[in-house]
Coordinates of N, CA and C in Angstrom, one line a residue:
X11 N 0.8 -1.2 0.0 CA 0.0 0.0 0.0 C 0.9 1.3 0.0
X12 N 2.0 1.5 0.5 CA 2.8 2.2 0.9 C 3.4 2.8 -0.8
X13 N 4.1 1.7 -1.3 CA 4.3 1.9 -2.8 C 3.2 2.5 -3.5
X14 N 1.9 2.2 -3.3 CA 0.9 2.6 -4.6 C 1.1 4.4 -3.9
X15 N 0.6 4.6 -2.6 CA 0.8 5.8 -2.5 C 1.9 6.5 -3.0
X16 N 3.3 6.4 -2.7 CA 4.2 6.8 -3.5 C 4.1 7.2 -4.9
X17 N 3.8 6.0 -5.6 CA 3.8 6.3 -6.9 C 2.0 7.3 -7.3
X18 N 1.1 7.5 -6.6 CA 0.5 8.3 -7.0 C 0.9 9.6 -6.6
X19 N 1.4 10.0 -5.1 CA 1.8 11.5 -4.9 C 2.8 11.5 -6.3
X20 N 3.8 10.7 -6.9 CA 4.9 11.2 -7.6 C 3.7 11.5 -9.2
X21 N 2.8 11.0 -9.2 CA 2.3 11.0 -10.6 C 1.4 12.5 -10.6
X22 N 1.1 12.6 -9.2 CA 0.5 13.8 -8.9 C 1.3 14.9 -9.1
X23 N 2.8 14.8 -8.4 CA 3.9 16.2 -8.6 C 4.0 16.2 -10.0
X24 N 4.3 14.6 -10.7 CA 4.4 15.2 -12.1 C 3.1 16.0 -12.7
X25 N 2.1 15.8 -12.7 CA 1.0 16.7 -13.3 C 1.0 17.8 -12.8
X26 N 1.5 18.2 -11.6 CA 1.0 19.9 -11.2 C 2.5 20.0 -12.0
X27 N 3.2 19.6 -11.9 CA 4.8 20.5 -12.4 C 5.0 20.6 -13.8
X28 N 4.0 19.8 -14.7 CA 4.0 19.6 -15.8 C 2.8 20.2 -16.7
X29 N 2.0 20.5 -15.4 CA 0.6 21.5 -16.0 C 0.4 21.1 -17.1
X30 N -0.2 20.0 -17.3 CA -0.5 19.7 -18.7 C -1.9 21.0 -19.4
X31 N -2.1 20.6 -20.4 CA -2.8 21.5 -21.2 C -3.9 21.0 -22.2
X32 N -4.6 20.9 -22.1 CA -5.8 20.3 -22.9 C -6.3 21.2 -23.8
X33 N -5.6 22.4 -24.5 CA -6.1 23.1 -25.5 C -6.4 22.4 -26.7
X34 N -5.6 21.4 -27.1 CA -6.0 20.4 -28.5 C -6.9 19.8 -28.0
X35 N -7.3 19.2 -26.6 CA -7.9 18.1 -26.4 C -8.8 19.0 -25.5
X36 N -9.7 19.6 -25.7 CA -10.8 20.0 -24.8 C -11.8 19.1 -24.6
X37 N -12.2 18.5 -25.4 CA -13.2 17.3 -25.5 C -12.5 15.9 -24.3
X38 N -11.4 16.0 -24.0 CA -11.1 15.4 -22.6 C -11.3 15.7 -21.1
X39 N -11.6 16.7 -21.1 CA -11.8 17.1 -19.5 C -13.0 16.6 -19.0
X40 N -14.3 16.8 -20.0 CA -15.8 16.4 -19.7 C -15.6 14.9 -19.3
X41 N -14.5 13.9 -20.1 CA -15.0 12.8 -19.6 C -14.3 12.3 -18.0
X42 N -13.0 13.0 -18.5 CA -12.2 12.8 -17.1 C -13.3 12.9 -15.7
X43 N -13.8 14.3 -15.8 CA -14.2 14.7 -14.6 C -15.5 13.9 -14.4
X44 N -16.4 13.4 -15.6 CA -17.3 12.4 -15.3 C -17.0 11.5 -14.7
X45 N -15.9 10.9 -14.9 CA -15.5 9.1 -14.5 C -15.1 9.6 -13.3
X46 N -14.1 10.9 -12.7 CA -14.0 11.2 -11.4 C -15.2 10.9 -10.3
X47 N -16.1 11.7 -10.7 CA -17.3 11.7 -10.3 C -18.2 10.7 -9.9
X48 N -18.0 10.0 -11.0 CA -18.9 8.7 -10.6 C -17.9 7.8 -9.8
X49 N -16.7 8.1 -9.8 CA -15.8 7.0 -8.8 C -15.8 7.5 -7.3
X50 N -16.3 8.8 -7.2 CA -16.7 9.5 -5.8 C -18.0 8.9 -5.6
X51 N -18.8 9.3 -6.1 CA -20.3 8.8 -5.5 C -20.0 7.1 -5.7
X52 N -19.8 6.4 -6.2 CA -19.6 4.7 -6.1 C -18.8 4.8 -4.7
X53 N -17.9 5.2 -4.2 CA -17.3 5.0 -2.6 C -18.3 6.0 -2.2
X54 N -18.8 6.9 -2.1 CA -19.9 7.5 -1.3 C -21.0 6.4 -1.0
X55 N -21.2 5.6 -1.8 CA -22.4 5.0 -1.5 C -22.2 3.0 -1.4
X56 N -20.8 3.5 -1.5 CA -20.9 1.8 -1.2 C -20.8 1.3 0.3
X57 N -21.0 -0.6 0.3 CA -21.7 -0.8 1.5 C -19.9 -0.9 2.6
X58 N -19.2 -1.5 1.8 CA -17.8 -1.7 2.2 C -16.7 -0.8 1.5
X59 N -16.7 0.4 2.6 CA -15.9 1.8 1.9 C -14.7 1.8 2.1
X60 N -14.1 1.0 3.1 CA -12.3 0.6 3.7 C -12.2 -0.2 2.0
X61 N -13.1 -1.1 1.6 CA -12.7 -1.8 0.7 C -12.6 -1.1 -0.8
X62 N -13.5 -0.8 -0.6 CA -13.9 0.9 -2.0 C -12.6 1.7 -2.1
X63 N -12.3 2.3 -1.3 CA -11.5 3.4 -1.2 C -9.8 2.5 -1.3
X64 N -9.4 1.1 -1.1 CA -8.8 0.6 -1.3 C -8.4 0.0 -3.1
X65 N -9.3 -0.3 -3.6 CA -9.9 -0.3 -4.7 C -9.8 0.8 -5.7
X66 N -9.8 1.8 -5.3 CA -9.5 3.4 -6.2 C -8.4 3.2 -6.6
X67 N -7.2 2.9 -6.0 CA -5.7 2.8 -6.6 C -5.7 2.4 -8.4
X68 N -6.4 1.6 -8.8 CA -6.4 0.9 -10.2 C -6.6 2.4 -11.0
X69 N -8.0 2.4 -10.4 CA -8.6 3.5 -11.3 C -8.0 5.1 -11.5
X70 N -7.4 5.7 -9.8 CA -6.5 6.7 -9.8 C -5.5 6.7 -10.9
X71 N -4.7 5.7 -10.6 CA -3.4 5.6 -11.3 C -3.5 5.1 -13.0
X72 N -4.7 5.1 -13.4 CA -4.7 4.9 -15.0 C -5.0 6.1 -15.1
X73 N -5.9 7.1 -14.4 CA -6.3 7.8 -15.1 C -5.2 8.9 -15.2
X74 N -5.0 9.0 -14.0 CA -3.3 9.9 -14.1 C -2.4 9.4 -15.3
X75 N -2.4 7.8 -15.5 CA -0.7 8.1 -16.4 C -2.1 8.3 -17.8
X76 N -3.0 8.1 -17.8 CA -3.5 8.9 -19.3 C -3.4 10.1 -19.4
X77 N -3.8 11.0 -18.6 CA -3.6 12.2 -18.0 C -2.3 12.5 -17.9
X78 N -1.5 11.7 -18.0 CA 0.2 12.6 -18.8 C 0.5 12.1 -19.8
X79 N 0.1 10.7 -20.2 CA 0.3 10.7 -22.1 C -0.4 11.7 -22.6
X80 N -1.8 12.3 -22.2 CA -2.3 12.9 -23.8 C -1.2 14.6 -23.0
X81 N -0.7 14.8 -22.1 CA 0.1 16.2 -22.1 C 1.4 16.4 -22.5
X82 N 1.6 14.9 -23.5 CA 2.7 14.7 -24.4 C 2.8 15.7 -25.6
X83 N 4.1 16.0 -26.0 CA 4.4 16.6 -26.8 C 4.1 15.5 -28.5
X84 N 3.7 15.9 -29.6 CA 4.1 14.7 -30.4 C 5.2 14.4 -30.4
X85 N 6.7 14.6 -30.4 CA 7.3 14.2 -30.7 C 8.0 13.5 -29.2
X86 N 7.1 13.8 -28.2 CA 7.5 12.8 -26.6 C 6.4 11.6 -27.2
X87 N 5.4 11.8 -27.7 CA 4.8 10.9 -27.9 C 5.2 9.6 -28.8
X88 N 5.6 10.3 -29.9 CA 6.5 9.2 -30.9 C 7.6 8.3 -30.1
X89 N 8.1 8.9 -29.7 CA 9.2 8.6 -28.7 C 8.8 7.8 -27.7
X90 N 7.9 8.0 -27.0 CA 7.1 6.7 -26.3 C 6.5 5.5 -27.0
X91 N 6.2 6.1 -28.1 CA 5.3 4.1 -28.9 C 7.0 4.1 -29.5
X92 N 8.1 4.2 -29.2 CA 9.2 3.7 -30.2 C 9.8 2.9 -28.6
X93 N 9.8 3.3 -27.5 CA 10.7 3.0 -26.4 C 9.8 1.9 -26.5
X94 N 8.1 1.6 -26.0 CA 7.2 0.8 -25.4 C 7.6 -0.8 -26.6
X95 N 7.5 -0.2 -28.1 CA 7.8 -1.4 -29.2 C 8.8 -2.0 -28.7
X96 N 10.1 -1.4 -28.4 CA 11.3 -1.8 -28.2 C 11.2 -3.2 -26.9

């Protein structure tokens, strides 16, 4: 547990230090903040919330590292499907 924390505060510093920018991608924030939202009210309302709130790690941490691929540059981007092939 100790690790997932870690690696979310660090995915977090990277997004505030990296301010990404959704000017090309505005049509991404609506859904981000939807799926946010419903992952709040699903632990708001579930019956086992130690377990719920345990359970968010999956979902936090995908949405973050998507949330720093699309605040890729193209050519950081190329550069990542050439490293990932490798």
């Amino acid at each position: 547990f100790a690790y997932s924390l870690v690696l979310l505060i660090c995915l977090g510093a990277y997004l505030i230090s990296k301010k990404p920018v959704f000017t090309k991608n505005r049509s991404l924030i609506y859904p981000c903040i939807l799926f946010s939202l419903a992952l709040c009210v699903s632990v708001i309302f579930s019956q086992d919330k130690l377990h719920s709130l345990a359970q968010l790690y999956p979902y936090i941490s995908g949405l973050s590292l998507f949330l720093i691929v699309a605040s890729f540059s193209e050519k950081d981007k190329l550069l990542t499907i050439q490293t990932v092939m490798l």
